[in-house]
PDB file of C-alpha atoms and ligand atoms in Angstrom:
ATOM      1  CA  MET N 257     170.000 104.210 -82.306  1.00  0.00           C
ATOM      2  CA  LEU N 258     166.573 105.194 -81.258  1.00  0.00           C
ATOM      3  CA  THR N 259     165.168 101.849 -79.823  1.00  0.00           C
ATOM      4  CA  GLY N 260     162.894 102.482 -76.821  1.00  0.00           C
ATOM      5  CA  LYS N 261     162.203 106.061 -78.015  1.00  0.00           C
ATOM      6  CA  THR N 262     158.908 107.291 -79.279  1.00  0.00           C
ATOM      7  CA  ALA N 263     158.546 109.968 -82.043  1.00  0.00           C
ATOM      8  CA  VAL N 264     155.498 111.920 -82.789  1.00  0.00           C
ATOM      9  CA  ILE N 265     155.496 113.359 -86.402  1.00  0.00           C
ATOM     10  CA  THR N 266     152.655 115.679 -87.342  1.00  0.00           C
ATOM     11  CA  GLY N 267     151.588 115.752 -90.964  1.00  0.00           C
ATOM     12  CA  SER N 268     153.104 112.394 -91.676  1.00  0.00           C
ATOM     13  CA  THR N 269     150.630 110.672 -94.062  1.00  0.00           C
ATOM     14  CA  SER N 270     152.538 111.903 -96.940  1.00  0.00           C
ATOM     15  CA  GLY N 271     155.712 113.730 -98.133  1.00  0.00           C
ATOM     16  CA  ILE N 272     158.459 114.808 -95.662  1.00  0.00           C
ATOM     17  CA  GLY N 273     156.537 113.733 -92.509  1.00  0.00           C
ATOM     18  CA  LEU N 274     156.037 110.147 -93.815  1.00  0.00           C
ATOM     19  CA  GLY N 275     159.842 110.037 -94.843  1.00  0.00           C
ATOM     20  CA  CYS N 276     160.739 111.157 -91.339  1.00  0.00           C
ATOM     21  CA  ALA N 277     158.327 108.580 -89.658  1.00  0.00           C
ATOM     22  CA  ARG N 278     159.761 105.797 -91.727  1.00  0.00           C
ATOM     23  CA  ALA N 279     163.367 107.021 -91.049  1.00  0.00           C
ATOM     24  CA  PHE N 280     162.745 107.075 -87.181  1.00  0.00           C
ATOM     25  CA  ALA N 281     161.153 103.656 -87.519  1.00  0.00           C
ATOM     26  CA  ALA N 282     164.210 102.361 -89.368  1.00  0.00           C
ATOM     27  CA  GLU N 283     166.271 103.402 -86.345  1.00  0.00           C
ATOM     28  CA  GLY N 284     164.004 101.455 -83.931  1.00  0.00           C
ATOM     29  CA  ALA N 285     161.662 104.162 -82.681  1.00  0.00           C
ATOM     30  CA  ASN N 286     157.966 103.694 -82.124  1.00  0.00           C
ATOM     31  CA  VAL N 287     156.113 106.279 -84.134  1.00  0.00           C
ATOM     32  CA  VAL N 288     152.846 108.151 -83.985  1.00  0.00           C
ATOM     33  CA  ILE N 289     151.743 109.248 -87.482  1.00  0.00           C
ATOM     34  CA  ASN N 290     149.249 112.052 -88.134  1.00  0.00           C
ATOM     35  CA  GLY N 291     147.612 113.806 -90.878  1.00  0.00           C
ATOM     36  CA  LEU N 292     144.651 113.959 -93.288  1.00  0.00           C
ATOM     37  CA  GLY N 293     143.756 111.586 -95.966  1.00  0.00           C
ATOM     38  CA  ASP N 294     141.848 108.530 -97.073  1.00  0.00           C
ATOM     39  CA  ALA N 295     141.402 106.146 -94.069  1.00  0.00           C
ATOM     40  CA  THR N 296     142.249 102.912 -96.153  1.00  0.00           C
ATOM     41  CA  GLU N 297     145.421 104.358 -97.426  1.00  0.00           C
ATOM     42  CA  ILE N 298     146.414 105.753 -93.943  1.00  0.00           C
ATOM     43  CA  GLU N 299     146.008 102.202 -92.466  1.00  0.00           C
ATOM     44  CA  ALA N 300     148.128 100.854 -95.339  1.00  0.00           C
ATOM     45  CA  THR N 301     150.813 103.346 -94.567  1.00  0.00           C
ATOM     46  CA  ARG N 302     150.681 102.762 -90.850  1.00  0.00           C
ATOM     47  CA  ALA N 303     150.768  98.820 -91.198  1.00  0.00           C
ATOM     48  CA  ALA N 304     153.588  99.189 -93.707  1.00  0.00           C
ATOM     49  CA  VAL N 305     155.758 101.099 -91.040  1.00  0.00           C
ATOM     50  CA  GLU N 306     155.153  98.191 -88.540  1.00  0.00           C
ATOM     51  CA  LYS N 307     155.778  95.432 -91.039  1.00  0.00           C
ATOM     52  CA  ASP N 308     158.911  97.144 -92.656  1.00  0.00           C
ATOM     53  CA  PHE N 309     160.680  98.032 -89.436  1.00  0.00           C
ATOM     54  CA  GLY N 310     159.262  95.818 -86.593  1.00  0.00           C
ATOM     55  CA  VAL N 311     158.340  98.785 -84.419  1.00  0.00           C
ATOM     56  CA  ARG N 312     154.886  99.836 -83.260  1.00  0.00           C
ATOM     57  CA  CYS N 313     153.189 102.701 -85.294  1.00  0.00           C
ATOM     58  CA  VAL N 314     149.843 104.284 -84.309  1.00  0.00           C
ATOM     59  CA  TYR N 315     147.883 106.885 -86.213  1.00  0.00           C
ATOM     60  CA  SER N 316     146.451 109.876 -84.528  1.00  0.00           C
ATOM     61  CA  ALA N 317     143.640 111.759 -86.567  1.00  0.00           C
ATOM     62  CA  ALA N 318     144.283 115.112 -84.623  1.00  0.00           C
ATOM     63  CA  ASN N 319     143.471 118.050 -86.723  1.00  0.00           C
ATOM     64  CA  MET N 320     146.346 120.682 -86.372  1.00  0.00           C
ATOM     65  CA  LEU N 321     143.611 123.376 -86.469  1.00  0.00           C
ATOM     66  CA  LYS N 322     142.212 122.136 -83.228  1.00  0.00           C
ATOM     67  CA  PRO N 323     144.335 122.812 -80.014  1.00  0.00           C
ATOM     68  CA  ASP N 324     142.348 120.165 -77.941  1.00  0.00           C
ATOM     69  CA  GLU N 325     143.097 117.510 -80.356  1.00  0.00           C
ATOM     70  CA  ILE N 326     146.808 118.348 -80.517  1.00  0.00           C
ATOM     71  CA  THR N 327     147.017 118.005 -76.915  1.00  0.00           C
ATOM     72  CA  THR N 328     145.100 114.831 -76.828  1.00  0.00           C
ATOM     73  CA  MET N 329     147.527 113.358 -79.532  1.00  0.00           C
ATOM     74  CA  ILE N 330     150.505 114.002 -77.155  1.00  0.00           C
ATOM     75  CA  GLU N 331     148.661 112.569 -74.162  1.00  0.00           C
ATOM     76  CA  ASN N 332     147.448 109.401 -76.004  1.00  0.00           C
ATOM     77  CA  ALA N 333     151.168 108.886 -77.229  1.00  0.00           C
ATOM     78  CA  GLU N 334     152.543 109.182 -73.755  1.00  0.00           C
ATOM     79  CA  HIS N 335     149.875 106.810 -72.575  1.00  0.00           C
ATOM     80  CA  GLU N 336     150.399 104.379 -75.276  1.00  0.00           C
ATOM     81  CA  PHE N 337     154.246 104.283 -75.280  1.00  0.00           C
ATOM     82  CA  GLY N 338     155.207 105.738 -72.012  1.00  0.00           C
ATOM     83  CA  SER N 339     156.833 108.875 -73.417  1.00  0.00           C
ATOM     84  CA  VAL N 340     157.167 111.310 -76.259  1.00  0.00           C
ATOM     85  CA  ASP N 341     160.927 111.757 -76.826  1.00  0.00           C
ATOM     86  CA  ILE N 342     160.920 113.169 -80.234  1.00  0.00           C
ATOM     87  CA  LEU N 343     158.435 115.630 -81.635  1.00  0.00           C
ATOM     88  CA  VAL N 344     158.642 116.778 -85.332  1.00  0.00           C
ATOM     89  CA  ASN N 345     156.187 119.563 -85.993  1.00  0.00           C
ATOM     90  CA  ASN N 346     155.795 119.102 -89.749  1.00  0.00           C
ATOM     91  CA  ALA N 347     152.202 119.525 -90.795  1.00  0.00           C
ATOM     92  CA  GLY N 348     151.876 122.273 -93.227  1.00  0.00           C
ATOM     93  CA  ILE N 349     149.798 123.792 -96.059  1.00  0.00           C
ATOM     94  CA  GLN N 350     150.476 126.471 -98.609  1.00  0.00           C
ATOM     95  CA  HIS N 351     148.418 128.958-100.642  1.00  0.00           C
ATOM     96  CA  VAL N 352     149.747 131.237-103.399  1.00  0.00           C
ATOM     97  CA  ALA N 353     147.977 134.459-104.089  1.00  0.00           C
ATOM     98  CA  PRO N 354     148.749 138.077-104.120  1.00  0.00           C
ATOM     99  CA  ILE N 355     148.133 139.654-100.696  1.00  0.00           C
ATOM    100  CA  ASP N 356     145.159 141.755-101.700  1.00  0.00           C
ATOM    101  CA  GLU N 357     143.483 138.698-102.988  1.00  0.00           C
ATOM    102  CA  PHE N 358     144.570 136.451-100.088  1.00  0.00           C
ATOM    103  CA  PRO N 359     141.486 134.770 -98.496  1.00  0.00           C
ATOM    104  CA  VAL N 360     141.303 135.669 -94.823  1.00  0.00           C
ATOM    105  CA  SER N 361     140.166 132.219 -93.728  1.00  0.00           C
ATOM    106  CA  THR N 362     143.178 130.861 -95.695  1.00  0.00           C
ATOM    107  CA  TRP N 363     145.614 133.170 -93.873  1.00  0.00           C
ATOM    108  CA  ASP N 364     144.093 131.959 -90.615  1.00  0.00           C
ATOM    109  CA  ALA N 365     144.449 128.329 -91.469  1.00  0.00           C
ATOM    110  CA  ILE N 366     148.045 128.558 -92.593  1.00  0.00           C
ATOM    111  CA  ILE N 367     149.088 130.397 -89.417  1.00  0.00           C
ATOM    112  CA  ALA N 368     147.149 127.885 -87.329  1.00  0.00           C
ATOM    113  CA  ILE N 369     148.512 124.709 -88.956  1.00  0.00           C
ATOM    114  CA  ASN N 370     152.062 125.965 -89.891  1.00  0.00           C
ATOM    115  CA  LEU N 371     152.786 127.822 -86.569  1.00  0.00           C
ATOM    116  CA  THR N 372     150.300 127.763 -83.787  1.00  0.00           C
ATOM    117  CA  ALA N 373     150.012 123.875 -83.857  1.00  0.00           C
ATOM    118  CA  ALA N 374     153.719 123.705 -82.943  1.00  0.00           C
ATOM    119  CA  PHE N 375     153.045 125.832 -79.822  1.00  0.00           C
ATOM    120  CA  HIS N 376     150.381 123.516 -78.660  1.00  0.00           C
ATOM    121  CA  SER N 377     152.283 120.343 -79.305  1.00  0.00           C
ATOM    122  CA  ILE N 378     155.412 121.656 -77.677  1.00  0.00           C
ATOM    123  CA  ARG N 379     153.506 122.960 -74.754  1.00  0.00           C
ATOM    124  CA  ALA N 380     152.050 119.399 -74.230  1.00  0.00           C
ATOM    125  CA  ALA N 381     155.206 117.423 -74.986  1.00  0.00           C
ATOM    126  CA  LEU N 382     157.743 119.471 -72.876  1.00  0.00           C
ATOM    127  CA  PRO N 383     156.778 118.455 -69.308  1.00  0.00           C
ATOM    128  CA  GLY N 384     157.524 114.749 -70.092  1.00  0.00           C
ATOM    129  CA  MET N 385     160.728 115.594 -71.842  1.00  0.00           C
ATOM    130  CA  LYS N 386     161.841 117.803 -68.822  1.00  0.00           C
ATOM    131  CA  LYS N 387     160.929 115.061 -66.471  1.00  0.00           C
ATOM    132  CA  ARG N 388     163.146 112.492 -68.384  1.00  0.00           C
ATOM    133  CA  GLY N 389     165.828 114.951 -69.111  1.00  0.00           C
ATOM    134  CA  TRP N 390     165.958 114.171 -72.880  1.00  0.00           C
ATOM    135  CA  GLY N 391     163.929 115.431 -75.823  1.00  0.00           C
ATOM    136  CA  ARG N 392     164.338 116.371 -79.500  1.00  0.00           C
ATOM    137  CA  ILE N 393     162.065 118.803 -80.990  1.00  0.00           C
ATOM    138  CA  ILE N 394     162.336 119.450 -84.795  1.00  0.00           C
ATOM    139  CA  ASN N 395     160.185 122.037 -86.432  1.00  0.00           C
ATOM    140  CA  THR N 396     159.855 121.770 -90.170  1.00  0.00           C
ATOM    141  CA  ALA N 397     160.162 125.333 -91.318  1.00  0.00           C
ATOM    142  CA  SER N 398     161.335 126.166 -94.781  1.00  0.00           C
ATOM    143  CA  ALA N 399     163.816 128.283 -96.834  1.00  0.00           C
ATOM    144  CA  HIS N 400     160.881 130.572 -96.369  1.00  0.00           C
ATOM    145  CA  ALA N 401     161.850 130.919 -92.808  1.00  0.00           C
ATOM    146  CA  LEU N 402     164.999 132.777 -93.947  1.00  0.00           C
ATOM    147  CA  VAL N 403     163.958 134.468 -97.173  1.00  0.00           C
ATOM    148  CA  ALA N 404     160.623 135.401 -98.808  1.00  0.00           C
ATOM    149  CA  SER N 405     158.935 134.871-102.239  1.00  0.00           C
ATOM    150  CA  PRO N 406     156.040 136.950-103.574  1.00  0.00           C
ATOM    151  CA  TYR N 407     152.334 135.514-103.252  1.00  0.00           C
ATOM    152  CA  LYS N 408     153.160 133.449-100.132  1.00  0.00           C
ATOM    153  CA  ALA N 409     152.466 135.919 -97.305  1.00  0.00           C
ATOM    154  CA  ALA N 410     150.908 133.586 -94.820  1.00  0.00           C
ATOM    155  CA  TYR N 411     153.382 130.771 -95.382  1.00  0.00           C
ATOM    156  CA  VAL N 412     156.371 133.007 -95.258  1.00  0.00           C
ATOM    157  CA  ALA N 413     155.061 134.762 -92.065  1.00  0.00           C
ATOM    158  CA  ALA N 414     154.280 131.335 -90.338  1.00  0.00           C
ATOM    159  CA  LYS N 415     157.724 129.968 -91.316  1.00  0.00           C
ATOM    160  CA  HIS N 416     159.540 132.988 -89.945  1.00  0.00           C
ATOM    161  CA  GLY N 417     157.308 132.729 -86.881  1.00  0.00           C
ATOM    162  CA  ILE N 418     158.292 129.073 -86.294  1.00  0.00           C
ATOM    163  CA  ALA N 419     161.888 130.069 -86.620  1.00  0.00           C
ATOM    164  CA  GLY N 420     161.386 132.494 -83.772  1.00  0.00           C
ATOM    165  CA  LEU N 421     159.429 129.895 -81.697  1.00  0.00           C
ATOM    166  CA  THR N 422     162.265 127.313 -82.158  1.00  0.00           C
ATOM    167  CA  LYS N 423     164.845 129.811 -80.811  1.00  0.00           C
ATOM    168  CA  THR N 424     162.768 130.855 -77.936  1.00  0.00           C
ATOM    169  CA  VAL N 425     162.013 127.320 -76.763  1.00  0.00           C
ATOM    170  CA  ALA N 426     165.692 126.167 -77.361  1.00  0.00           C
ATOM    171  CA  LEU N 427     166.688 128.806 -74.868  1.00  0.00           C
ATOM    172  CA  GLU N 428     164.054 127.997 -72.248  1.00  0.00           C
ATOM    173  CA  VAL N 429     165.099 124.256 -72.168  1.00  0.00           C
ATOM    174  CA  ALA N 430     168.818 124.434 -73.060  1.00  0.00           C
ATOM    175  CA  GLU N 431     169.921 123.107 -69.718  1.00  0.00           C
ATOM    176  CA  GLN N 432     167.488 120.131 -69.461  1.00  0.00           C
ATOM    177  CA  GLY N 433     168.795 117.814 -72.198  1.00  0.00           C
ATOM    178  CA  ILE N 434     166.274 118.997 -74.856  1.00  0.00           C
ATOM    179  CA  THR N 435     167.258 120.339 -78.154  1.00  0.00           C
ATOM    180  CA  VAL N 436     164.926 122.381 -80.406  1.00  0.00           C
ATOM    181  CA  ASN N 437     165.905 123.064 -83.993  1.00  0.00           C
ATOM    182  CA  ALA N 438     164.269 124.160 -87.344  1.00  0.00           C
ATOM    183  CA  ILE N 439     164.970 122.534 -90.429  1.00  0.00           C
ATOM    184  CA  CYS N 440     164.592 124.659 -93.623  1.00  0.00           C
ATOM    185  CA  PRO N 441     164.152 122.782 -96.925  1.00  0.00           C
ATOM    186  CA  GLY N 442     164.243 124.300-100.158  1.00  0.00           C
ATOM    187  CA  TYR N 443     161.936 122.796-102.817  1.00  0.00           C
ATOM    188  CA  VAL N 444     161.418 119.162-102.000  1.00  0.00           C
ATOM    189  CA  TRP N 445     159.480 117.051-104.546  1.00  0.00           C
ATOM    190  CA  THR N 446     156.330 116.089-102.565  1.00  0.00           C
ATOM    191  CA  PRO N 447     152.547 116.383-102.973  1.00  0.00           C
ATOM    192  CA  LEU N 448     152.616 119.926-101.368  1.00  0.00           C
ATOM    193  CA  VAL N 449     155.004 121.218-103.978  1.00  0.00           C
ATOM    194  CA  GLU N 450     153.376 119.478-106.909  1.00  0.00           C
ATOM    195  CA  ALA N 451     149.807 120.902-105.872  1.00  0.00           C
ATOM    196  CA  GLN N 452     151.155 124.609-105.944  1.00  0.00           C
ATOM    197  CA  ILE N 453     152.396 124.413-109.436  1.00  0.00           C
ATOM    198  CA  PRO N 454     149.002 125.308-111.161  1.00  0.00           C
ATOM    199  CA  ASP N 455     148.401 128.311-108.924  1.00  0.00           C
ATOM    200  CA  THR N 456     151.930 129.567-109.261  1.00  0.00           C
ATOM    201  CA  ALA N 457     151.607 129.276-113.006  1.00  0.00           C
ATOM    202  CA  LYS N 458     148.389 131.143-112.910  1.00  0.00           C
ATOM    203  CA  ALA N 459     149.749 133.910-110.544  1.00  0.00           C
ATOM    204  CA  ARG N 460     152.771 134.392-112.644  1.00  0.00           C
ATOM    205  CA  GLY N 461     151.297 133.756-116.160  1.00  0.00           C
ATOM    206  CA  MET N 462     153.709 130.785-116.870  1.00  0.00           C
ATOM    207  CA  THR N 463     153.488 127.157-118.005  1.00  0.00           C
ATOM    208  CA  GLU N 464     153.814 124.568-115.299  1.00  0.00           C
ATOM    209  CA  GLU N 465     157.247 123.516-116.634  1.00  0.00           C
ATOM    210  CA  GLU N 466     158.393 127.188-116.635  1.00  0.00           C
ATOM    211  CA  VAL N 467     157.347 127.323-112.891  1.00  0.00           C
ATOM    212  CA  LYS N 468     159.426 124.177-112.114  1.00  0.00           C
ATOM    213  CA  GLN N 469     162.488 125.357-113.960  1.00  0.00           C
ATOM    214  CA  ASP N 470     162.306 129.177-113.709  1.00  0.00           C
ATOM    215  CA  VAL N 471     160.709 129.713-110.237  1.00  0.00           C
ATOM    216  CA  MET N 472     161.297 126.678-108.082  1.00  0.00           C
ATOM    217  CA  LEU N 473     164.742 125.568-109.337  1.00  0.00           C
ATOM    218  CA  LYS N 474     165.809 128.947-110.381  1.00  0.00           C
ATOM    219  CA  GLY N 475     166.758 129.799-106.748  1.00  0.00           C
ATOM    220  CA  GLN N 476     168.188 126.386-106.053  1.00  0.00           C
ATOM    221  CA  PRO N 477     171.810 126.539-107.251  1.00  0.00           C
ATOM    222  CA  THR N 478     172.102 122.742-107.456  1.00  0.00           C
ATOM    223  CA  LYS N 479     169.173 122.767-109.898  1.00  0.00           C
ATOM    224  CA  GLN N 480     167.819 119.654-108.211  1.00  0.00           C
ATOM    225  CA  PHE N 481     164.756 119.205-105.905  1.00  0.00           C
ATOM    226  CA  VAL N 482     165.764 118.178-102.526  1.00  0.00           C
ATOM    227  CA  THR N 483     164.725 114.632-101.643  1.00  0.00           C
ATOM    228  CA  VAL N 484     162.415 113.518 -98.906  1.00  0.00           C
ATOM    229  CA  ASP N 485     165.132 110.913 -97.857  1.00  0.00           C
ATOM    230  CA  GLN N 486     167.743 113.769 -97.532  1.00  0.00           C
ATOM    231  CA  VAL N 487     165.373 115.623 -95.175  1.00  0.00           C
ATOM    232  CA  ALA N 488     164.461 112.675 -93.258  1.00  0.00           C
ATOM    233  CA  GLY N 489     168.136 111.583 -92.809  1.00  0.00           C
ATOM    234  CA  PHE N 490     169.025 115.039 -91.479  1.00  0.00           C
ATOM    235  CA  THR N 491     166.232 114.935 -88.993  1.00  0.00           C
ATOM    236  CA  VAL N 492     167.319 111.602 -87.622  1.00  0.00           C
ATOM    237  CA  PHE N 493     170.848 113.039 -87.303  1.00  0.00           C
ATOM    238  CA  LEU N 494     169.483 115.834 -85.054  1.00  0.00           C
ATOM    239  CA  CYS N 495     168.388 113.079 -82.666  1.00  0.00           C
ATOM    240  CA  SER N 496     171.704 111.490 -82.569  1.00  0.00           C
ATOM    241  CA  ASP N 497     174.389 111.960 -79.839  1.00  0.00           C
ATOM    242  CA  PRO N 498     176.777 114.063 -82.264  1.00  0.00           C
ATOM    243  CA  ALA N 499     173.968 116.607 -82.597  1.00  0.00           C
ATOM    244  CA  THR N 500     173.639 117.156 -78.856  1.00  0.00           C
ATOM    245  CA  SER N 501     175.150 120.700 -79.026  1.00  0.00           C
ATOM    246  CA  ILE N 502     172.948 121.750 -82.055  1.00  0.00           C
ATOM    247  CA  THR N 503     169.999 123.711 -80.568  1.00  0.00           C
ATOM    248  CA  GLY N 504     168.172 126.890 -81.431  1.00  0.00           C
ATOM    249  CA  SER N 505     169.452 126.514 -85.013  1.00  0.00           C
ATOM    250  CA  ILE N 506     167.632 127.400 -88.104  1.00  0.00           C
ATOM    251  CA  LEU N 507     169.153 124.782 -90.533  1.00  0.00           C
ATOM    252  CA  PRO N 508     168.797 125.124 -94.340  1.00  0.00           C
ATOM    253  CA  ILE N 509     168.751 122.004 -96.493  1.00  0.00           C
ATOM    254  CA  ASP N 510     168.170 123.979 -99.648  1.00  0.00           C
ATOM    255  CA  GLY N 511     170.808 123.171-102.346  1.00  0.00           C
ATOM    256  CA  GLY N 512     172.361 126.586-101.609  1.00  0.00           C
ATOM    257  CA  TRP N 513     169.172 128.674-102.149  1.00  0.00           C
ATOM    258  CA  THR N 514     169.641 130.843 -99.020  1.00  0.00           C
ATOM    259  CA  ALA N 515     173.376 131.344 -99.530  1.00  0.00           C
ATOM    260  CA  GLN N 516     172.684 133.773-102.190  1.00  0.00           C
TER     261      GLN N 516
HETATM  262  P1  LIG H 617     152.486 117.169 -97.779  1.00  0.00           P
HETATM  263  O1  LIG H 617     151.271 117.893 -98.424  1.00  0.00           O
HETATM  264  O2  LIG H 617     153.082 115.934 -98.605  1.00  0.00           O
HETATM  265  O3  LIG H 617     152.285 116.882 -96.328  1.00  0.00           O
HETATM  266  C1  LIG H 617     151.646 117.709 -95.474  1.00  0.00           C
HETATM  267  C2  LIG H 617     151.152 116.807 -94.371  1.00  0.00           C
HETATM  268  O4  LIG H 617     150.366 117.684 -93.424  1.00  0.00           O
HETATM  269  C3  LIG H 617     150.088 115.752 -94.801  1.00  0.00           C
HETATM  270  O5  LIG H 617     150.342 114.573 -94.058  1.00  0.00           O
HETATM  271  C4  LIG H 617     148.715 116.345 -94.490  1.00  0.00           C
HETATM  272  O6  LIG H 617     147.855 115.457 -94.323  1.00  0.00           O
HETATM  273  C5  LIG H 617     149.218 117.086 -93.143  1.00  0.00           C
HETATM  274  N1  LIG H 617     148.157 118.160 -92.830  1.00  0.00           N
HETATM  275  C6  LIG H 617     147.659 119.173 -93.569  1.00  0.00           C
HETATM  276  N2  LIG H 617     146.817 119.915 -92.890  1.00  0.00           N
HETATM  277  C7  LIG H 617     146.673 119.149 -91.671  1.00  0.00           C
HETATM  278  C8  LIG H 617     145.725 119.453 -90.558  1.00  0.00           C
HETATM  279  N3  LIG H 617     144.955 120.381 -90.485  1.00  0.00           N
HETATM  280  N4  LIG H 617     145.852 118.588 -89.474  1.00  0.00           N
HETATM  281  C9  LIG H 617     146.806 117.567 -89.611  1.00  0.00           C
HETATM  282  N5  LIG H 617     147.626 117.253 -90.628  1.00  0.00           N
HETATM  283  C10 LIG H 617     147.501 118.182 -91.783  1.00  0.00           C
HETATM  284  O7  LIG H 617     153.678 118.315 -97.830  1.00  0.00           O
HETATM  285  P2  LIG H 617     155.198 118.290 -97.614  1.00  0.00           P
HETATM  286  O8  LIG H 617     155.923 118.857 -98.724  1.00  0.00           O
HETATM  287  O9  LIG H 617     155.784 117.036 -97.059  1.00  0.00           O
HETATM  288  O10 LIG H 617     155.263 119.322 -96.291  1.00  0.00           O
HETATM  289  C11 LIG H 617     155.636 118.987 -95.040  1.00  0.00           C
HETATM  290  C12 LIG H 617     156.220 120.129 -94.339  1.00  0.00           C
HETATM  291  O11 LIG H 617     157.421 120.562 -95.021  1.00  0.00           O
HETATM  292  C13 LIG H 617     155.277 121.419 -94.296  1.00  0.00           C
HETATM  293  O12 LIG H 617     155.331 122.146 -93.139  1.00  0.00           O
HETATM  294  C14 LIG H 617     155.946 122.286 -95.552  1.00  0.00           C
HETATM  295  O13 LIG H 617     155.686 123.647 -95.285  1.00  0.00           O
HETATM  296  C15 LIG H 617     157.467 121.920 -95.178  1.00  0.00           C
HETATM  297  N6  LIG H 617     158.203 122.209 -96.401  1.00  0.00           N
HETATM  298  C16 LIG H 617     157.969 121.644 -97.693  1.00  0.00           C
HETATM  299  C17 LIG H 617     158.913 121.960 -98.685  1.00  0.00           C
HETATM  300  C18 LIG H 617     158.701 121.284-100.018  1.00  0.00           C
HETATM  301  O14 LIG H 617     159.269 121.692-100.984  1.00  0.00           O
HETATM  302  N7  LIG H 617     157.844 120.177-100.135  1.00  0.00           N
HETATM  303  C19 LIG H 617     159.989 122.866 -98.463  1.00  0.00           C
HETATM  304  C20 LIG H 617     160.008 123.480 -97.288  1.00  0.00           C
HETATM  305  C21 LIG H 617     159.228 123.136 -96.265  1.00  0.00           C
END
C-alpha cells in the first residue's frame, strides 16, 4: 500500500514509534527511524527493519530538543529518498511530580520534545508535501490530550497543545491532499509506561502493582493495556485511501478511557 512512499517517525528506537516504523515498512514504505539509545542496539533495530521487510531504513540521531537537527532530519530524508510523504511526530517523554515540585528544566524539556518538536518537523516537511499534493501527518498525542491526570502538568499541557496544533495545520492544508491527525492512546505497555510506575507509586504512596491496576487500568474500561501493534495498525490506516477524509481529528485508542 505504501510502496514508493517515505515515512519519518520521530522517537522510533522503541515503543510505539518502532511499532509504527515496522508497520510502515511492512506496507512497503522506506522509513527514517529516530531516537535516543545505545548505538549498537539502534543499528540492530535499523538493520532488522531492512532485513524483515526489504525496504530501506535509515537512522537519524536528531535530538528533538534541537530545532536545527529536526530540520536537518527532514532535509536529509528528502535528499536520501526524494520525499517525506508521511511524518509521525511521536517522540515523547514523561515526568510525574506535583506541580509545586515540578523541575523547571523538565517542564521545558517536555514542552520542547512533546510539542515544539512537532512544530519544527511539520514546518520542514510541509513544503514538499504541498508540492506533491499528498501527505499524511500523524501526531502521537495521548488520552491526556483530552483529559488530565494529577502530577503530569507538563505532559498534559503538551498533549493538549499538540491537539491544537493538529487541528490548526489540518485546516491550513485541507485542500492540498494532506491530512493531519492526532492519535490518543490510553496506557500502552511500552518502556515509557514501565518507567513511570516507580515515580507514580512514590507520588501516590502505592505499590507498583497497585499503580498498574488501580491507577493505569482503573480508567481504562477494557482493563487491558493498549498494544503497540494496535496503535501502529491504526496509524497505517490513517495513511490509506479510506482515511482520506479523516483530518483535524483527535482520535482516541484508549479502551474507552475518554468515553467516561
Ligand atoms: P518510549 O519511551 O518507548 O519511546 C519514546 C521515544 O522517544 C524513544 O525512541 C526515545 O528515544 C525518543 N526520544 C525521547 N527523547 C528524545 C529526544 N530528545 N530526541 C529524540 N528522540 C527522543 O515511549 P512510548 O510509550 O512508545 O511513547 C511514544 C509516544 O507515545 C510519546 O509521545 C508518548 O507520549 C505517547 N504515548 C504513550 C502512551 C503509553 O502508554 N505508552 C500513551 C499515550 C501516548
